[in-house]
Short mmCIF file of C-alpha atoms and ligand atoms in Angstrom, two decimals:
data_model
loop_
_atom_site.label_atom_id
_atom_site.label_comp_id
_atom_site.label_asym_id
_atom_site.label_seq_id
_atom_site.Cartn_x
_atom_site.Cartn_y
_atom_site.Cartn_z
CA MET A 60 6.39 0.01 24.31
CA LYS A 61 5.04 -2.07 21.43
CA ARG A 62 5.07 -0.48 17.97
CA ASP A 63 2.34 -0.59 15.33
CA PHE A 64 2.40 0.18 11.61
CA ILE A 65 -0.94 1.78 10.83
CA HIS A 66 0.25 4.76 8.78
CA ILE A 67 3.46 5.35 6.82
CA THR A 68 3.97 8.31 9.17
CA ASP A 69 4.22 5.94 12.15
CA PHE A 70 7.83 5.54 10.96
CA SER A 71 10.31 8.40 10.90
CA THR A 72 12.23 9.13 7.71
CA ALA A 73 15.24 7.30 9.18
CA GLU A 74 13.09 4.28 10.04
CA ILE A 75 11.60 4.17 6.52
CA LYS A 76 15.14 4.13 5.11
CA GLU A 77 16.14 1.43 7.59
CA VAL A 78 13.16 -0.72 6.52
CA LEU A 79 14.05 -0.24 2.84
CA GLU A 80 17.65 -1.32 3.54
CA LEU A 81 16.48 -4.37 5.50
CA THR A 82 14.08 -5.20 2.65
CA ALA A 83 16.98 -5.28 0.18
CA LYS A 84 18.87 -7.70 2.47
CA ILE A 85 15.83 -9.90 3.05
CA LYS A 86 15.08 -10.04 -0.68
CA ALA A 87 18.69 -10.99 -1.42
CA TYR A 88 18.52 -13.84 1.14
CA VAL A 89 15.45 -15.23 -0.65
CA LYS A 90 17.12 -14.95 -4.06
CA GLU A 91 20.32 -16.61 -2.78
CA GLY A 92 18.31 -19.36 -1.08
CA LYS A 93 19.69 -18.37 2.34
CA GLU A 94 17.55 -18.93 5.42
CA TYR A 95 16.60 -15.90 7.49
CA THR A 96 14.43 -17.10 10.36
CA PRO A 97 14.62 -14.57 13.22
CA LEU A 98 10.97 -15.22 14.18
CA LYS A 99 11.09 -18.94 14.91
CA GLY A 100 7.92 -19.93 16.78
CA ALA A 101 6.17 -16.56 16.32
CA ASN A 102 2.50 -16.50 15.30
CA MET A 103 0.66 -13.82 13.34
CA ALA A 104 -3.14 -13.49 13.31
CA MET A 105 -4.35 -12.12 9.97
CA ILE A 106 -7.82 -10.57 10.11
CA PHE A 107 -9.48 -10.02 6.72
CA ALA A 108 -12.82 -8.20 6.62
CA LYS A 109 -12.32 -7.67 2.85
CA PRO A 110 -11.01 -9.98 0.11
CA SER A 111 -7.32 -10.22 -0.75
CA ALA A 112 -4.82 -12.12 -2.88
CA ARG A 113 -1.47 -10.35 -2.50
CA THR A 114 -1.83 -9.27 1.11
CA ARG A 115 -2.82 -12.68 2.37
CA ILE A 116 -0.31 -14.66 0.31
CA SER A 117 2.60 -12.30 0.92
CA PHE A 118 2.08 -12.06 4.69
CA GLU A 119 1.46 -15.79 5.11
CA THR A 120 4.45 -16.80 2.97
CA GLY A 121 6.58 -14.07 4.55
CA MET A 122 5.84 -15.23 8.11
CA SER A 123 6.67 -18.79 7.20
CA GLN A 124 9.97 -17.71 5.59
CA LEU A 125 10.81 -15.81 8.79
CA GLY A 126 10.39 -19.05 10.75
CA GLY A 127 6.94 -18.18 12.08
CA HIS A 128 3.37 -19.02 11.21
CA ALA A 129 0.30 -17.04 10.12
CA ILE A 130 -3.37 -17.78 10.81
CA TYR A 131 -5.95 -16.63 8.25
CA LEU A 132 -9.24 -15.25 9.62
CA GLY A 133 -11.62 -14.45 6.77
CA PRO A 134 -14.59 -12.12 6.49
CA ASN A 135 -16.91 -14.70 8.10
CA ASP A 136 -14.70 -15.58 11.06
CA ILE A 137 -14.56 -12.75 13.61
CA GLY A 138 -17.21 -10.26 12.54
CA ILE A 139 -15.02 -7.47 13.86
CA GLY A 140 -17.08 -4.56 15.24
CA LYS A 141 -20.30 -6.54 14.67
CA ARG A 142 -20.20 -10.02 16.18
CA GLU A 143 -17.46 -8.91 18.56
CA ALA A 144 -16.20 -5.55 19.82
CA VAL A 145 -12.85 -4.52 18.36
CA LYS A 146 -11.32 -4.02 21.80
CA ASP A 147 -12.32 -7.50 22.90
CA ILE A 148 -10.87 -9.31 19.90
CA ALA A 149 -7.73 -7.16 20.20
CA ARG A 150 -7.21 -8.39 23.77
CA VAL A 151 -8.11 -12.00 22.96
CA ILE A 152 -5.71 -12.32 20.01
CA SER A 153 -2.97 -10.69 22.08
CA ARG A 154 -3.24 -13.65 24.47
CA TYR A 155 -2.52 -16.13 21.65
CA ASP A 156 -0.38 -14.45 19.03
CA ASP A 157 2.73 -12.29 18.75
CA VAL A 158 1.61 -9.91 15.98
CA ILE A 159 -1.63 -8.97 14.22
CA MET A 160 -2.15 -7.98 10.59
CA ALA A 161 -5.60 -6.66 9.69
CA ARG A 162 -7.51 -5.55 6.60
CA LEU A 163 -10.63 -3.68 7.72
CA PHE A 164 -13.24 -1.29 6.39
CA GLU A 165 -13.26 1.40 9.09
CA HIS A 166 -9.97 3.05 9.93
CA ALA A 167 -11.31 3.77 13.43
CA HIS A 168 -11.47 0.00 13.98
CA MET A 169 -7.80 -0.30 13.01
CA LEU A 170 -6.90 2.41 15.52
CA ALA A 171 -8.91 0.66 18.24
CA LEU A 172 -7.28 -2.68 17.39
CA ALA A 173 -3.85 -1.10 17.83
CA GLU A 174 -4.88 0.65 21.04
CA TYR A 175 -6.20 -2.46 22.76
CA ALA A 176 -3.82 -5.09 21.39
CA THR A 177 -0.71 -5.59 23.47
CA VAL A 178 1.15 -6.94 20.41
CA PRO A 179 2.14 -5.01 17.25
CA VAL A 180 -0.64 -4.33 14.73
CA ILE A 181 0.07 -3.96 11.00
CA ASN A 182 -2.47 -2.29 8.71
CA GLY A 183 -3.13 -4.39 5.60
CA LEU A 184 -5.56 -1.75 4.17
CA THR A 185 -8.51 0.23 5.45
CA ASP A 186 -10.93 2.55 3.67
CA LEU A 187 -8.45 5.32 4.55
CA ASN A 188 -5.02 3.97 3.66
CA HIS A 189 -2.75 1.10 2.58
CA PRO A 190 0.70 1.70 4.08
CA CYS A 191 2.33 -1.69 3.33
CA GLN A 192 1.50 -1.21 -0.35
CA ILE A 193 3.27 2.11 -0.57
CA MET A 194 6.33 0.83 1.31
CA ALA A 195 6.54 -1.91 -1.35
CA ASP A 196 5.99 0.68 -4.08
CA ILE A 197 8.76 3.00 -2.98
CA PHE A 198 11.12 0.03 -2.57
CA THR A 199 10.27 -0.98 -6.15
CA VAL A 200 10.93 2.55 -7.42
CA LEU A 201 14.28 2.58 -5.59
CA GLU A 202 15.20 -0.83 -6.97
CA HIS A 203 14.53 0.26 -10.56
CA ARG A 204 15.76 3.86 -10.43
CA LYS A 205 18.64 3.14 -7.98
CA HIS A 206 17.93 6.42 -6.16
CA LEU A 207 14.99 8.51 -4.99
CA ASP A 208 16.33 11.93 -5.95
CA ASP A 209 14.08 14.32 -7.90
CA LEU A 210 11.26 11.82 -7.92
CA LYS A 211 7.98 12.69 -9.61
CA ILE A 212 5.02 10.37 -9.09
CA ALA A 213 1.86 10.92 -11.17
CA PHE A 214 -1.12 9.13 -9.66
CA ILE A 215 -3.96 9.02 -12.17
CA GLY A 216 -7.38 8.22 -10.73
CA ASP A 217 -9.14 8.10 -7.40
CA GLY A 218 -7.86 9.97 -4.33
CA ASN A 219 -8.36 6.70 -2.44
CA ASN A 220 -6.64 4.70 0.30
CA VAL A 221 -3.61 4.02 -1.91
CA ALA A 222 -3.30 7.70 -2.91
CA ASN A 223 -3.61 8.70 0.77
CA SER A 224 -0.66 6.48 1.70
CA TRP A 225 1.43 7.98 -1.11
CA ILE A 226 0.68 11.40 0.35
CA ASN A 227 1.69 10.15 3.79
CA LEU A 228 4.97 8.98 2.28
CA ALA A 229 5.45 12.45 0.80
CA ALA A 230 5.42 13.72 4.40
CA ARG A 231 8.50 11.57 5.09
CA LEU A 232 10.45 11.47 1.80
CA PRO A 233 10.86 14.40 -0.60
CA MET A 234 9.07 14.02 -3.92
CA HIS A 235 6.77 15.75 -6.36
CA PHE A 236 3.46 13.91 -6.05
CA VAL A 237 0.71 14.83 -8.50
CA LEU A 238 -2.75 13.36 -8.29
CA ALA A 239 -4.95 13.77 -11.37
CA SER A 240 -8.48 13.02 -10.22
CA PRO A 241 -11.98 14.11 -11.25
CA ASN A 242 -13.74 16.74 -9.17
CA GLY A 243 -15.16 15.14 -6.02
CA TYR A 244 -12.53 12.38 -5.77
CA ASP A 245 -9.83 14.17 -3.84
CA PRO A 246 -7.70 12.50 -1.16
CA ASP A 247 -8.29 12.78 2.57
CA PRO A 248 -8.00 16.51 3.45
CA GLN A 249 -6.29 15.89 6.80
CA ILE A 250 -3.64 13.65 5.29
CA LEU A 251 -3.08 16.20 2.53
CA ALA A 252 -2.80 19.08 4.99
CA GLY A 253 -0.39 17.09 7.18
CA ALA A 254 1.88 16.22 4.26
CA ARG A 255 1.91 19.78 2.97
CA LYS A 256 2.71 21.03 6.46
CA ALA A 257 5.65 18.64 6.70
CA GLY A 258 7.13 20.78 3.92
CA LEU A 259 9.35 18.12 2.29
CA SER A 260 7.41 17.54 -0.89
CA ILE A 261 5.37 19.27 -3.55
CA ILE A 262 1.88 17.80 -3.65
CA ASP A 263 -0.42 18.89 -6.46
CA ILE A 264 -3.98 17.96 -7.29
CA VAL A 265 -4.93 18.55 -10.90
CA ARG A 266 -7.87 17.63 -13.12
CA ASN A 267 -5.90 16.99 -16.28
CA PRO A 268 -4.05 13.65 -16.55
CA THR A 269 -1.85 14.80 -19.47
CA GLU A 270 -0.54 17.63 -17.30
CA ALA A 271 0.15 15.19 -14.43
CA VAL A 272 2.18 12.65 -16.40
CA LYS A 273 4.53 15.26 -17.90
CA ASP A 274 8.11 14.50 -16.76
CA ALA A 275 6.86 11.92 -14.23
CA ASP A 276 9.17 9.04 -13.32
CA VAL A 277 6.22 6.85 -12.35
CA ILE A 278 2.67 6.72 -13.72
CA TYR A 279 0.58 5.05 -11.02
CA THR A 280 -3.04 4.02 -11.05
CA ASP A 281 -5.54 1.98 -9.05
CA VAL A 282 -9.14 0.80 -9.44
CA TRP A 283 -11.90 3.38 -9.84
CA ALA A 284 -14.18 1.65 -7.32
CA SER A 285 -12.45 0.26 -4.24
CA MET A 286 -13.64 -2.66 -2.15
CA GLY A 287 -16.84 -1.52 -0.46
CA GLN A 288 -17.74 0.93 -3.26
CA GLU A 289 -19.25 -1.66 -5.62
CA ALA A 290 -22.65 0.11 -5.62
CA GLU A 291 -21.02 3.27 -7.03
CA ALA A 292 -19.07 1.43 -9.73
CA GLU A 293 -21.21 2.56 -12.69
CA LYS A 294 -21.19 6.23 -11.76
CA ARG A 295 -17.50 6.07 -11.04
CA ARG A 296 -16.78 4.46 -14.41
CA ARG A 297 -18.46 7.41 -16.13
CA ASP A 298 -16.60 9.96 -14.01
CA PHE A 299 -13.21 8.30 -14.43
CA ILE A 300 -13.18 7.43 -18.13
CA PRO A 301 -11.02 10.48 -19.03
CA PHE A 302 -8.52 9.25 -16.41
CA GLN A 303 -7.73 5.90 -18.06
CA VAL A 304 -4.03 5.10 -18.29
CA ASN A 305 -3.77 4.12 -21.95
CA SER A 306 -1.25 4.50 -24.79
CA GLY A 307 -2.76 7.91 -25.65
CA LEU A 308 -1.92 9.21 -22.18
CA MET A 309 1.50 7.55 -22.20
CA LYS A 310 2.43 9.69 -25.23
CA TYR A 311 2.58 12.65 -22.84
CA ALA A 312 4.88 10.79 -20.42
CA LYS A 313 8.64 10.26 -20.57
CA LYS A 314 9.56 7.29 -22.78
CA ASP A 315 11.12 5.45 -19.85
CA ALA A 316 8.47 6.31 -17.22
CA TYR A 317 7.58 3.33 -15.06
CA VAL A 318 3.97 2.17 -14.87
CA MET A 319 2.73 0.92 -11.51
CA HIS A 320 -0.56 -0.44 -10.16
CA CYS A 321 -1.09 -2.00 -6.75
CA LEU A 322 -3.34 -4.70 -8.31
CA PRO A 323 -5.90 -6.16 -8.67
CA ALA A 324 -6.32 -4.24 -11.95
CA HIS A 325 -9.54 -3.83 -13.84
CA ARG A 326 -8.00 -4.16 -17.28
CA GLY A 327 -9.84 -1.97 -19.77
CA ASP A 328 -11.02 0.43 -17.06
CA GLU A 329 -8.29 2.34 -15.22
CA ILE A 330 -5.51 0.77 -17.30
CA THR A 331 -5.41 -0.87 -20.72
CA ASP A 332 -3.77 -4.21 -21.53
CA GLU A 333 -1.19 -2.55 -23.78
CA VAL A 334 0.04 -0.33 -20.92
CA ILE A 335 -0.02 -2.85 -18.07
CA ASP A 336 1.70 -5.43 -20.28
CA SER A 337 4.22 -2.95 -21.74
CA PRO A 338 7.98 -2.99 -20.98
CA ASN A 339 7.44 0.16 -18.84
CA SER A 340 5.23 -1.79 -16.43
CA ILE A 341 6.82 -2.95 -13.18
CA VAL A 342 3.58 -4.15 -11.58
CA PHE A 343 4.77 -7.69 -10.90
CA ASP A 344 8.02 -6.56 -9.26
CA GLU A 345 5.80 -4.29 -7.20
CA ALA A 346 3.56 -7.21 -6.21
CA GLU A 347 6.58 -9.40 -5.34
CA ASN A 348 8.08 -6.67 -3.19
CA ARG A 349 5.01 -6.64 -0.94
CA MET A 350 6.39 -9.79 0.65
CA HIS A 351 9.97 -8.62 1.08
CA VAL A 352 9.06 -5.21 2.53
CA GLN A 353 6.42 -6.67 4.85
CA LYS A 354 8.95 -9.14 6.24
CA ALA A 355 11.18 -6.16 7.01
CA ILE A 356 8.27 -4.31 8.66
CA ILE A 357 7.41 -7.34 10.81
CA VAL A 358 11.06 -7.73 11.89
CA LYS A 359 11.34 -4.01 12.65
CA LEU A 360 8.19 -4.04 14.82
CA MET A 361 8.96 -7.29 16.61
CA LEU A 362 12.73 -7.11 17.06
CA GLY A 363 13.34 -3.32 16.91
N1 CP B 17 -2.52 -4.80 -3.60
C1 CP B 17 -3.23 -5.54 -2.73
O1 CP B 17 -3.34 -5.22 -1.54
O2 CP B 17 -3.78 -6.68 -3.24
P1 CP B 17 -4.86 -7.61 -2.54
O3 CP B 17 -6.11 -6.79 -2.36
O4 CP B 17 -5.04 -8.78 -3.46
O5 CP B 17 -4.32 -8.05 -1.19
N1 NVA B 18 -8.07 0.92 -3.61
C1 NVA B 18 -8.18 -0.51 -3.69
C2 NVA B 18 -6.87 -1.15 -3.38
C3 NVA B 18 -6.85 -2.65 -3.41
C4 NVA B 18 -5.52 -3.23 -3.03
C5 NVA B 18 -9.26 -1.00 -2.74
O1 NVA B 18 -9.33 -0.48 -1.62
O2 NVA B 18 -10.05 -1.86 -3.12
#
């Protein structure tokens, strides 16, 4: 049975820990200049229906470091779900390549891709979630804090794809996850209900960012308008202004709280220069770790 990574919850708690351990090893190999090429000759097709910097570069570089190769298919190449049915392209790519990574708009298309592909499918972001990002994020938190005990994450902003994946992680690892979002910008209700039902974590949704950041180990934020929501950007900016992560808000946080952002950041909107460039910010470690954790995910899916 082939395995896919479409949601954080596709992995058990033990598997998430295993991937985090493998990530640490893989990162150390890179730092020590040691070769780790278990995927010699393997090919990955990367389907991008939306733009990307980190996801493309980290997967492409990661595949090459693993001894394999990655093929970039941009927004004008396949026309997934429009020029060609998802189930057809899933079957076609499976005849050429050993693994697929996709960044799509509709989550239903990602599910169909995984259903019809006979090779592993990795989700590189949909409108619903962004699981690789949150695997990199939790690895980064572990690397800096050295442990994940008594973890409080304060997510300030939109209950978007990134927030949804954090909530999925809270269904697998115990934490206190607080989202401070304006009314009308809550996370996916099914994901929220599922994570609360799992019973491992406390998940709160509040409207007051100063309340959320109190005693948090990590202050996390993301853009106010995600890719595909450009037409709503002005309205969103008005709604989200009280949710800016700035030095005023940081006064309510612990002095040593980490600041994280999946990037790209809209400096001056959801986060100010002084906060993203402060010593508390670990955003570039977070970006780097995308590559190391994704290599571990690819190895886990392809080699077990
Ligand atoms: N964080 C992230 O996924 O970045 P890109 O959109 O640049 O890939
Ligand atoms: N929420 C953002 C994340 C980008 C990595 C978006 O979907 O555009």
